[in-house]
Amino acid sequence: HLLFLNKSNLYIQKVDMETSPIYISSPTHPINAITTMNHVMLNWKITNEPSGIAGYAYLLDNRKDYQPDFYNLGADSVSIFKKGLNGGNYYLHLKYKDKAGNESMVYHYPFSVDTANPVLAEVNSPTHAENAPEKKHEFKVNFSAVDDIGVKGYNYALSTNRAAKLNQYTEGGDLSFPNLEDGNYYFLIQ
């Protein structure tokens, strides 16, 4: 509070010296979620700002801790809508300045867009060369996806049948099959 005396009158004025938090949400992309939608709606609210909002500085990009400093949204703004996002990890960076001149801290809202089906990059075996006979009875294999955003796991089978159902599941990219009988095997993965 600011107190001052003018002749015989005492005046008290509340001084705004801090900012309130920004609460960010999205009906299309929950925080830290992965979605296939290539458009995003981001909303925010500030619960208590005594002097009022002067403007917002924001940026939507793929950097985790960016500090925007250009005030590019008006005081009445409460959301943004962006379309045409490519697959990847995104962050909304948002801060505001109040009418008293105080700047808020920057708030970061992370979300991910996955617009493509994953593509298996490589399947390698440190124990067996492809299409080459081997006397080892343990088969090891490792694999990964090129675009692993949103990949929760892999369906696979190791079988003597080339058309076997992929009835096994793993979240990791390294498998080991010990004690195999002699024969021809096919490793199938999706």
Coordinates of C-alpha atoms in Angstrom, one line a residue:
H1 CA 0.0 0.0 0.0
L2 CA 1.1 3.5 -0.7
L3 CA 0.2 6.2 1.9
F4 CA 0.4 9.9 1.2
L5 CA -1.0 13.0 2.9
N6 CA -2.4 15.9 0.9
K7 CA -3.1 18.9 3.2
S8 CA -5.5 17.3 5.8
N9 CA -6.4 14.2 3.8
L10 CA -4.7 10.8 4.1
Y11 CA -4.8 8.8 0.9
I12 CA -4.2 5.0 0.7
Q13 CA -3.6 3.4 -2.6
K14 CA -2.9 -0.3 -3.3
V15 CA 0.3 -0.7 -5.3
D16 CA 0.5 -3.7 -7.7
M17 CA 4.0 -5.1 -7.5
E18 CA 3.6 -8.7 -8.6
T19 CA 1.8 -10.9 -11.1
S20 CA -0.6 -13.8 -10.8
P21 CA 0.0 -17.3 -12.3
I22 CA -1.2 -18.2 -15.8
Y23 CA -3.3 -21.4 -16.0
I24 CA -2.9 -23.0 -19.5
S25 CA -5.0 -25.8 -20.9
S26 CA -6.0 -27.4 -24.2
P27 CA -9.2 -29.1 -25.3
T28 CA -7.3 -30.7 -28.2
H29 CA -3.9 -31.6 -26.6
P30 CA -3.8 -32.3 -22.9
I31 CA -0.5 -31.4 -21.2
N32 CA 2.4 -33.8 -22.1
A33 CA 0.0 -35.8 -24.3
I34 CA 0.6 -37.2 -27.8
T35 CA -2.2 -36.7 -30.3
T36 CA -2.5 -37.2 -34.0
M37 CA -4.3 -33.9 -34.6
N38 CA -2.1 -31.4 -36.5
H39 CA -4.0 -28.4 -35.1
V40 CA -4.1 -27.1 -31.5
M41 CA -6.3 -24.9 -29.4
L42 CA -4.6 -23.5 -26.3
N43 CA -6.5 -21.5 -23.7
W44 CA -5.3 -19.6 -20.6
K45 CA -6.7 -17.7 -17.7
I46 CA -5.3 -15.5 -14.9
T47 CA -7.4 -15.5 -11.8
N48 CA -6.5 -12.3 -10.1
E49 CA -4.7 -9.3 -11.7
P50 CA -5.6 -6.1 -9.8
S51 CA -4.2 -3.6 -12.3
G52 CA -5.4 -5.5 -15.4
I53 CA -3.5 -7.1 -18.4
A54 CA -1.6 -4.9 -20.8
G55 CA -0.6 -7.6 -23.2
Y56 CA 0.8 -11.1 -23.8
A57 CA 4.1 -12.4 -25.3
Y58 CA 3.9 -15.9 -26.7
L59 CA 5.7 -18.3 -29.0
L60 CA 4.8 -21.8 -30.1
D61 CA 7.9 -23.8 -31.0
N62 CA 9.9 -26.9 -30.2
R63 CA 12.3 -25.4 -27.7
K64 CA 11.7 -26.4 -24.1
D65 CA 12.6 -23.2 -22.3
Y66 CA 12.2 -20.3 -24.6
Q67 CA 11.7 -16.8 -23.2
P68 CA 9.5 -14.7 -25.5
D69 CA 10.0 -10.9 -25.2
F70 CA 7.8 -9.5 -28.0
Y71 CA 4.3 -8.7 -26.8
N72 CA 2.3 -10.0 -29.7
L73 CA -1.2 -10.5 -28.2
G74 CA -3.7 -8.0 -26.9
A75 CA -4.9 -7.8 -23.3
D76 CA -8.3 -9.5 -24.1
S77 CA -6.6 -12.6 -25.6
V78 CA -7.4 -15.9 -23.8
S79 CA -6.5 -18.5 -26.5
I80 CA -4.7 -19.2 -29.7
F81 CA -5.5 -21.7 -32.5
K82 CA -2.7 -23.1 -34.8
K83 CA -3.2 -25.5 -37.6
G84 CA -0.8 -27.3 -39.9
L85 CA 1.6 -28.5 -37.2
N86 CA 4.1 -31.1 -38.3
G87 CA 4.8 -34.1 -36.1
G88 CA 7.0 -33.4 -33.2
N89 CA 7.2 -32.0 -29.6
Y90 CA 5.9 -28.5 -29.1
Y91 CA 5.8 -25.9 -26.3
L92 CA 3.7 -22.9 -25.8
H93 CA 5.7 -20.2 -24.1
L94 CA 3.5 -17.5 -22.6
K95 CA 3.9 -14.5 -20.3
Y96 CA 2.1 -11.2 -19.7
K97 CA 2.7 -7.7 -18.6
D98 CA 0.1 -6.0 -16.4
K99 CA -0.9 -2.3 -16.5
A100 CA 1.4 -1.6 -13.6
G101 CA 4.4 -2.7 -15.7
N102 CA 5.0 -6.0 -13.9
E103 CA 6.1 -8.9 -16.1
S104 CA 5.0 -12.4 -15.2
M105 CA 7.3 -15.4 -15.4
V106 CA 7.2 -17.5 -18.6
Y107 CA 4.8 -20.5 -18.5
H108 CA 5.6 -23.5 -20.7
Y109 CA 2.9 -25.9 -22.0
P110 CA 4.3 -29.1 -23.6
F111 CA 2.4 -31.3 -26.0
S112 CA 3.3 -33.6 -28.9
V113 CA 1.8 -34.2 -32.4
D114 CA 2.3 -37.5 -34.2
T115 CA 1.1 -37.3 -37.8
A116 CA 2.8 -40.3 -39.3
N117 CA 2.8 -44.0 -38.8
P118 CA 6.1 -45.2 -37.3
V119 CA 8.6 -46.7 -39.7
L120 CA 10.9 -49.4 -38.5
A121 CA 14.4 -48.2 -39.1
E122 CA 16.5 -51.3 -38.6
V123 CA 16.3 -54.8 -37.3
N124 CA 19.8 -56.1 -36.3
S125 CA 21.0 -59.3 -34.8
P126 CA 24.4 -59.4 -33.0
T127 CA 24.2 -63.2 -33.0
H128 CA 22.9 -64.1 -36.5
A129 CA 23.5 -62.6 -40.0
E130 CA 20.5 -62.3 -42.2
N131 CA 19.8 -65.4 -44.4
A132 CA 23.0 -67.1 -43.2
P133 CA 23.0 -70.4 -41.3
E134 CA 24.3 -70.2 -37.8
K135 CA 24.9 -72.9 -35.2
K136 CA 24.1 -70.7 -32.2
H137 CA 21.0 -71.7 -30.3
E138 CA 20.4 -68.2 -28.9
F139 CA 19.0 -65.5 -31.1
K140 CA 19.3 -61.9 -30.1
V141 CA 17.7 -59.0 -32.0
N142 CA 17.4 -55.2 -31.6
F143 CA 15.2 -52.8 -33.4
S144 CA 13.9 -49.2 -33.3
A145 CA 11.4 -46.9 -35.1
V146 CA 12.6 -43.9 -37.1
D147 CA 9.6 -41.8 -35.8
D148 CA 9.2 -43.0 -32.3
I149 CA 6.8 -40.3 -31.1
G150 CA 3.8 -42.1 -29.8
V151 CA 5.3 -45.6 -30.2
K152 CA 4.1 -47.5 -27.2
G153 CA 5.4 -50.9 -28.2
Y154 CA 5.9 -53.6 -30.9
N155 CA 4.1 -56.7 -31.9
Y156 CA 6.3 -59.5 -32.9
A157 CA 6.8 -63.3 -33.5
L158 CA 9.7 -65.6 -33.8
S159 CA 8.5 -68.6 -35.7
T160 CA 9.4 -71.3 -38.2
N161 CA 6.3 -70.1 -40.1
R162 CA 6.8 -67.0 -42.3
A163 CA 3.1 -66.1 -42.0
A164 CA 2.9 -66.4 -38.2
K165 CA 0.6 -64.1 -36.2
L166 CA 2.4 -61.4 -34.3
N167 CA 1.1 -62.6 -30.9
Q168 CA 3.9 -61.3 -28.7
Y169 CA 4.3 -57.7 -27.5
T170 CA 7.2 -55.7 -26.1
E171 CA 7.9 -52.0 -25.3
G172 CA 11.6 -52.3 -25.7
G173 CA 13.8 -52.8 -28.7
D174 CA 16.1 -55.6 -27.5
L175 CA 15.0 -59.3 -27.4
S176 CA 16.7 -62.6 -26.7
F177 CA 15.5 -66.1 -27.5
P178 CA 17.6 -68.7 -25.8
N179 CA 17.6 -72.5 -26.3
L180 CA 16.3 -72.6 -29.9
E181 CA 16.0 -75.9 -31.6
D182 CA 17.8 -76.4 -34.9
G183 CA 15.7 -75.1 -37.9
N184 CA 14.9 -72.0 -39.9
Y185 CA 13.3 -69.1 -38.1
Y186 CA 11.6 -65.9 -39.1
F187 CA 11.5 -62.8 -36.9
L188 CA 8.4 -60.7 -37.7
I189 CA 7.7 -57.3 -36.3
Q190 CA 5.3 -54.5 -36.5

